């Protein structure tokens, strides 16, 4: 336990900020919360937003399931220098308990105050009120390039479990968000979000590369994802992407003695996967503390079993896509949860 505790502290210290080239703690035109779920008010994802746009803004949000399907969405207006709490169990609506997915928050256009003699009451944006008009991607891009100083939002997120009296940090992936030109912020489609600046870009892969076909046009990054398992220790590894990475991958699993074991990692979902390292078939009993090396595209070709897991040729087209990984390690002995960002090279 002492070795684990010291290793966790050291890795966590190295996991912050630019160590992984992930972008955190900035203001931009939006952000992604990569792992969102609630099981009632006592176990829910909680998000906090800050508006530093020097003006009131409309903020649009969409909840996607693990395969990238848009399940529900909404909008709210934020004043300048406003803080907005967003509690998923309260915002999700009915029949969403237990559904895992991710949230995309996108900055909308300026919220105009009504023409009246001061003091002027704050007026919600018309699209926040009734979604009557279309807020297209052009407005999202304009918001990020606006000459108005500081036209930006930022976010933070936690998983709050009142029953276990625990709060787990959820990394927020900072923007700018990149979307297709025809994207409509009031009703985003699964393919609208193409890249997020705070995550790591992956190489483009030709459409139809389903069974060992065309190699990426750029080198693929390799991710190192931490794990610690055994008596009193459990790990959940989260893999999120803008592209479809379903498939069976050969991965190298290392322990804390530099011993490598080649195993298969199956990513069954299109956009976000959460897996327990203990479920990797063939994992040796000596591998209780270490990391997993994974390369999207299986090191240059399409992943095996892509079609069997529900993928299609068109969904394997990756143009400027983004990948983000992190691990959540829980110690029942310490009654504590540690979040560690995945490294990449």
XYZ file of C-alpha atoms in Angstrom:
345
model
C 0.000 0.000 0.000
C 2.835 2.387 0.791
C 4.367 1.811 -2.636
C 1.023 2.448 -4.305
C 0.374 5.614 -2.320
C 3.755 7.120 -3.116
C 3.495 6.135 -6.784
C 0.047 7.671 -7.060
C 1.199 10.964 -5.545
C 4.183 11.105 -7.892
C 2.205 10.271 -11.022
C -0.594 12.651 -10.101
C 1.916 15.480 -9.730
C 3.300 14.707 -13.175
C -0.169 14.387 -14.655
C -1.093 18.044 -14.395
C -1.194 20.558 -17.220
C 1.220 20.232 -20.119
C 2.758 16.920 -19.048
C 0.255 15.232 -21.377
C -0.155 18.172 -23.764
C -3.815 18.191 -22.818
C -5.261 21.679 -22.345
C -6.941 22.413 -19.031
C -8.074 25.533 -17.202
C -8.573 27.846 -20.189
C -11.464 29.876 -21.591
C -12.738 29.132 -25.107
C -15.908 28.635 -27.161
C -16.857 25.473 -25.263
C -15.690 22.284 -23.596
C -16.472 18.572 -23.159
C -17.183 16.638 -19.949
C -16.077 13.159 -21.132
C -17.779 10.943 -18.529
C -21.257 11.812 -17.263
C -23.763 9.688 -15.326
C -26.244 9.910 -12.487
C -28.015 7.366 -10.323
C -30.268 9.854 -8.633
C -29.411 13.023 -6.749
C -27.079 11.183 -4.354
C -24.726 10.025 -7.135
C -24.425 12.513 -9.968
C -22.075 14.468 -12.197
C -21.842 18.138 -11.231
C -20.475 20.783 -13.617
C -19.557 24.399 -12.889
C -19.304 27.038 -15.631
C -17.745 30.524 -15.638
C -18.517 33.168 -18.252
C -15.718 35.676 -18.918
C -17.120 37.064 -22.184
C -17.548 40.671 -21.061
C -21.195 40.249 -22.030
C -24.143 37.922 -21.478
C -24.020 34.771 -23.578
C -26.200 31.817 -24.471
C -24.674 28.429 -23.565
C -25.930 25.335 -25.382
C -25.456 21.817 -24.034
C -26.023 18.356 -25.499
C -25.785 14.963 -23.809
C -24.505 12.126 -25.992
C -24.546 8.425 -25.148
C -21.463 6.203 -25.347
C -21.890 5.709 -29.103
C -22.318 9.422 -29.781
C -26.101 9.477 -30.058
C -27.639 12.786 -28.953
C -30.206 11.999 -26.236
C -31.168 15.395 -24.822
C -30.105 19.042 -24.999
C -30.855 22.478 -23.634
C -29.682 26.037 -23.253
C -29.250 28.658 -20.569
C -28.143 32.283 -20.507
C -25.186 33.494 -18.446
C -24.392 37.036 -17.435
C -20.855 38.348 -17.696
C -18.632 37.033 -14.881
C -21.406 34.635 -13.963
C -20.941 31.220 -12.326
C -23.500 28.574 -13.284
C -23.836 25.221 -11.487
C -25.129 22.378 -13.668
C -26.267 19.283 -11.729
C -26.862 16.424 -14.143
C -29.490 14.591 -12.070
C -31.571 17.781 -12.034
C -31.013 18.770 -15.688
C -31.206 15.381 -17.422
C -34.953 14.836 -17.294
C -36.762 11.549 -16.739
C -35.523 8.042 -17.660
C -31.851 9.095 -17.771
C -30.751 7.448 -14.534
C -27.892 5.000 -15.130
C -27.252 6.184 -18.703
C -23.562 6.923 -19.217
C -22.337 9.411 -21.806
C -20.695 12.812 -22.241
C -21.702 16.482 -22.315
C -20.743 19.122 -24.885
C -21.125 22.771 -23.839
C -20.932 25.346 -26.660
C -20.934 29.132 -26.396
C -23.713 30.856 -28.320
C -24.283 34.387 -29.476
C -24.620 37.559 -27.422
C -27.719 37.819 -25.256
C -29.189 41.212 -26.011
C -30.821 43.169 -23.188
C -34.249 44.639 -23.960
C -34.418 48.281 -24.995
C -35.739 49.916 -21.836
C -34.856 52.581 -19.358
C -32.383 51.307 -16.724
C -32.420 49.364 -14.554
C -32.752 46.735 -17.289
C -33.898 43.235 -16.344
C -31.731 40.427 -17.673
C -33.501 38.828 -20.645
C -32.844 35.171 -21.545
C -31.777 34.586 -25.103
C -34.772 33.776 -27.307
C -33.308 30.413 -28.309
C -32.757 29.528 -24.656
C -36.433 30.216 -24.100
C -38.062 28.400 -27.003
C -35.386 27.192 -29.500
C -37.380 28.949 -32.202
C -34.399 29.953 -34.291
C -31.317 28.034 -35.432
C -27.972 28.669 -33.751
C -25.521 27.408 -36.357
C -21.836 26.608 -36.135
C -21.024 29.925 -37.793
C -22.091 31.690 -34.616
C -19.995 29.309 -32.504
C -16.919 30.095 -34.596
C -17.677 33.813 -34.503
C -17.914 33.652 -30.724
C -14.408 32.243 -30.534
C -12.904 34.800 -32.923
C -14.936 37.771 -31.801
C -13.014 41.025 -31.307
C -14.818 41.382 -27.982
C -12.164 40.719 -25.352
C -12.573 37.501 -23.391
C -15.610 36.059 -25.200
C -15.094 32.714 -23.481
C -16.429 30.128 -21.009
C -14.687 27.507 -18.886
C -15.860 24.516 -16.887
C -15.006 22.068 -14.104
C -16.661 18.774 -13.170
C -16.943 16.208 -10.350
C -18.776 12.969 -9.661
C -20.506 13.483 -6.320
C -21.444 10.353 -4.376
C -23.232 11.322 -1.182
C -23.759 7.693 -0.123
C -20.024 6.966 -0.109
C -19.226 10.510 1.017
C -16.822 10.850 -1.909
C -16.170 13.359 -4.692
C -14.178 12.276 -7.771
C -12.536 14.829 -10.071
C -13.603 14.562 -13.739
C -11.160 16.153 -16.215
C -12.845 18.715 -18.473
C -11.544 18.824 -22.056
C -11.060 22.470 -23.010
C -11.923 23.877 -26.437
C -11.889 25.500 -28.850
C -14.458 23.099 -30.251
C -14.279 22.325 -33.977
C -17.540 21.429 -35.706
C -18.785 20.877 -39.226
C -19.982 24.085 -40.867
C -23.628 22.986 -40.904
C -23.791 22.135 -37.183
C -26.852 23.478 -35.362
C -26.121 24.090 -31.669
C -29.775 23.593 -30.736
C -29.802 20.029 -32.090
C -26.279 18.653 -32.538
C -25.812 15.391 -34.445
C -23.278 12.661 -33.562
C -20.838 13.711 -36.290
C -20.986 17.473 -35.716
C -18.087 17.653 -33.249
C -14.891 16.818 -35.162
C -12.117 17.873 -32.749
C -11.503 19.388 -29.325
C -8.275 21.349 -28.857
C -7.760 20.152 -25.290
C -7.484 16.497 -26.373
C -4.822 14.808 -28.505
C -5.254 14.771 -32.290
C -5.040 11.420 -34.063
C -3.982 10.701 -37.635
C -6.515 10.698 -40.452
C -7.611 7.268 -41.715
C -9.098 6.593 -45.136
C -12.782 5.678 -45.303
C -13.387 1.971 -45.722
C -10.222 0.930 -43.863
C -12.120 -1.710 -41.915
C -9.970 -4.824 -42.122
C -6.299 -3.918 -42.123
C -6.761 -1.277 -44.808
C -5.253 2.165 -45.339
C -2.817 3.421 -42.721
C -3.263 6.834 -41.080
C -1.809 9.779 -42.976
C -0.089 10.968 -39.794
C 1.621 9.086 -36.954
C -0.801 7.896 -34.310
C -0.106 8.844 -30.679
C 0.368 6.102 -28.093
C -1.462 6.511 -24.782
C -0.214 5.269 -21.400
C -3.158 4.653 -19.064
C -2.500 4.020 -15.350
C -4.004 1.188 -13.317
C -3.780 -0.145 -9.759
C -5.810 -3.246 -8.877
C -5.920 -5.874 -6.139
C -7.081 -6.060 -2.551
C -8.855 -2.798 -1.753
C -7.954 -1.250 -5.132
C -10.077 -0.803 -8.255
C -9.447 1.132 -11.464
C -11.767 2.423 -14.181
C -10.062 3.598 -17.379
C -11.974 6.120 -19.513
C -11.293 6.475 -23.260
C -13.139 9.307 -25.045
C -12.898 10.349 -28.702
C -14.607 12.412 -31.373
C -14.113 9.558 -33.845
C -15.341 5.964 -33.756
C -12.673 3.695 -32.252
C -14.663 0.498 -31.787
C -12.529 -2.592 -32.226
C -10.111 -5.070 -30.712
C -6.632 -3.670 -30.127
C -3.380 -5.300 -29.179
C -2.062 -3.438 -26.113
C 1.072 -3.710 -23.973
C 0.385 -3.909 -20.242
C 3.356 -3.104 -17.979
C 3.659 -3.621 -14.237
C 5.868 -1.674 -11.816
C 8.801 -4.012 -12.555
C 8.822 -3.147 -16.295
C 7.391 -6.581 -17.186
C 5.338 -6.421 -20.409
C 2.322 -8.568 -21.263
C 0.682 -8.373 -24.696
C -3.119 -8.534 -24.380
C -6.275 -7.601 -26.277
C -8.312 -4.517 -25.384
C -11.876 -4.458 -26.747
C -13.483 -1.020 -27.141
C -17.171 -1.792 -27.679
C -18.570 1.746 -27.796
C -18.141 4.326 -30.523
C -17.202 7.509 -28.634
C -16.552 6.693 -24.972
C -15.493 3.494 -23.235
C -15.021 2.730 -19.547
C -13.217 -0.529 -18.764
C -11.816 -2.364 -15.744
C -8.207 -3.580 -16.316
C -9.018 -6.727 -14.316
C -11.282 -7.811 -17.195
C -8.390 -8.004 -19.690
C -8.127 -11.688 -20.570
C -4.725 -13.137 -19.662
C -3.683 -10.392 -17.233
C -1.017 -11.918 -14.933
C -1.525 -11.848 -11.173
C 1.795 -9.974 -10.921
C 0.309 -7.001 -12.810
C -1.324 -5.047 -10.004
C 0.261 -1.599 -10.511
C 1.414 -0.113 -13.818
C 0.116 1.232 -17.127
C -1.493 0.155 -20.397
C -0.072 1.304 -23.748
C -2.714 1.744 -26.452
C -2.361 3.141 -29.977
C -5.549 4.184 -31.850
C -5.845 2.418 -35.200
C -3.832 -0.506 -33.803
C -0.518 1.047 -34.751
C -1.335 2.018 -38.328
C -4.252 -0.140 -39.509
C -7.929 -0.354 -38.726
C -8.780 -2.233 -35.523
C -9.945 -5.825 -35.704
C -13.643 -6.638 -35.231
C -14.702 -3.093 -36.111
C -17.680 -4.295 -38.138
C -18.687 -6.931 -35.585
C -18.903 -4.212 -32.914
C -21.294 -2.118 -34.969
C -18.869 0.126 -36.869
C -19.289 1.217 -40.485
C -16.786 2.221 -43.142
C -17.867 5.863 -43.112
C -17.618 6.174 -39.334
C -13.967 5.099 -39.458
C -13.053 8.261 -41.361
C -10.989 10.343 -38.924
C -10.140 13.899 -39.972
C -8.568 15.900 -37.168
C -10.230 13.743 -34.540
C -9.328 13.932 -30.841
C -8.715 11.324 -28.110
C -8.604 11.780 -24.331
C -7.902 9.169 -21.638
C -7.787 9.100 -17.856
C -7.962 6.618 -14.968
C -9.975 6.682 -11.758
C -8.330 4.640 -8.982
C -10.387 3.855 -5.893
C -8.897 2.651 -2.612
C -11.432 1.191 -0.200
C -8.707 0.956 2.460
C -8.115 4.712 2.284
C -11.728 5.588 1.407
C -10.330 7.795 -1.352
C -10.543 8.185 -5.120
C -7.687 9.466 -7.314
C -8.065 10.713 -10.911
C -4.959 10.457 -13.119
C -4.728 11.805 -16.669
C -3.509 9.430 -19.361
C -0.130 10.345 -20.856
C 0.514 10.246 -24.589
C 3.511 10.404 -26.926
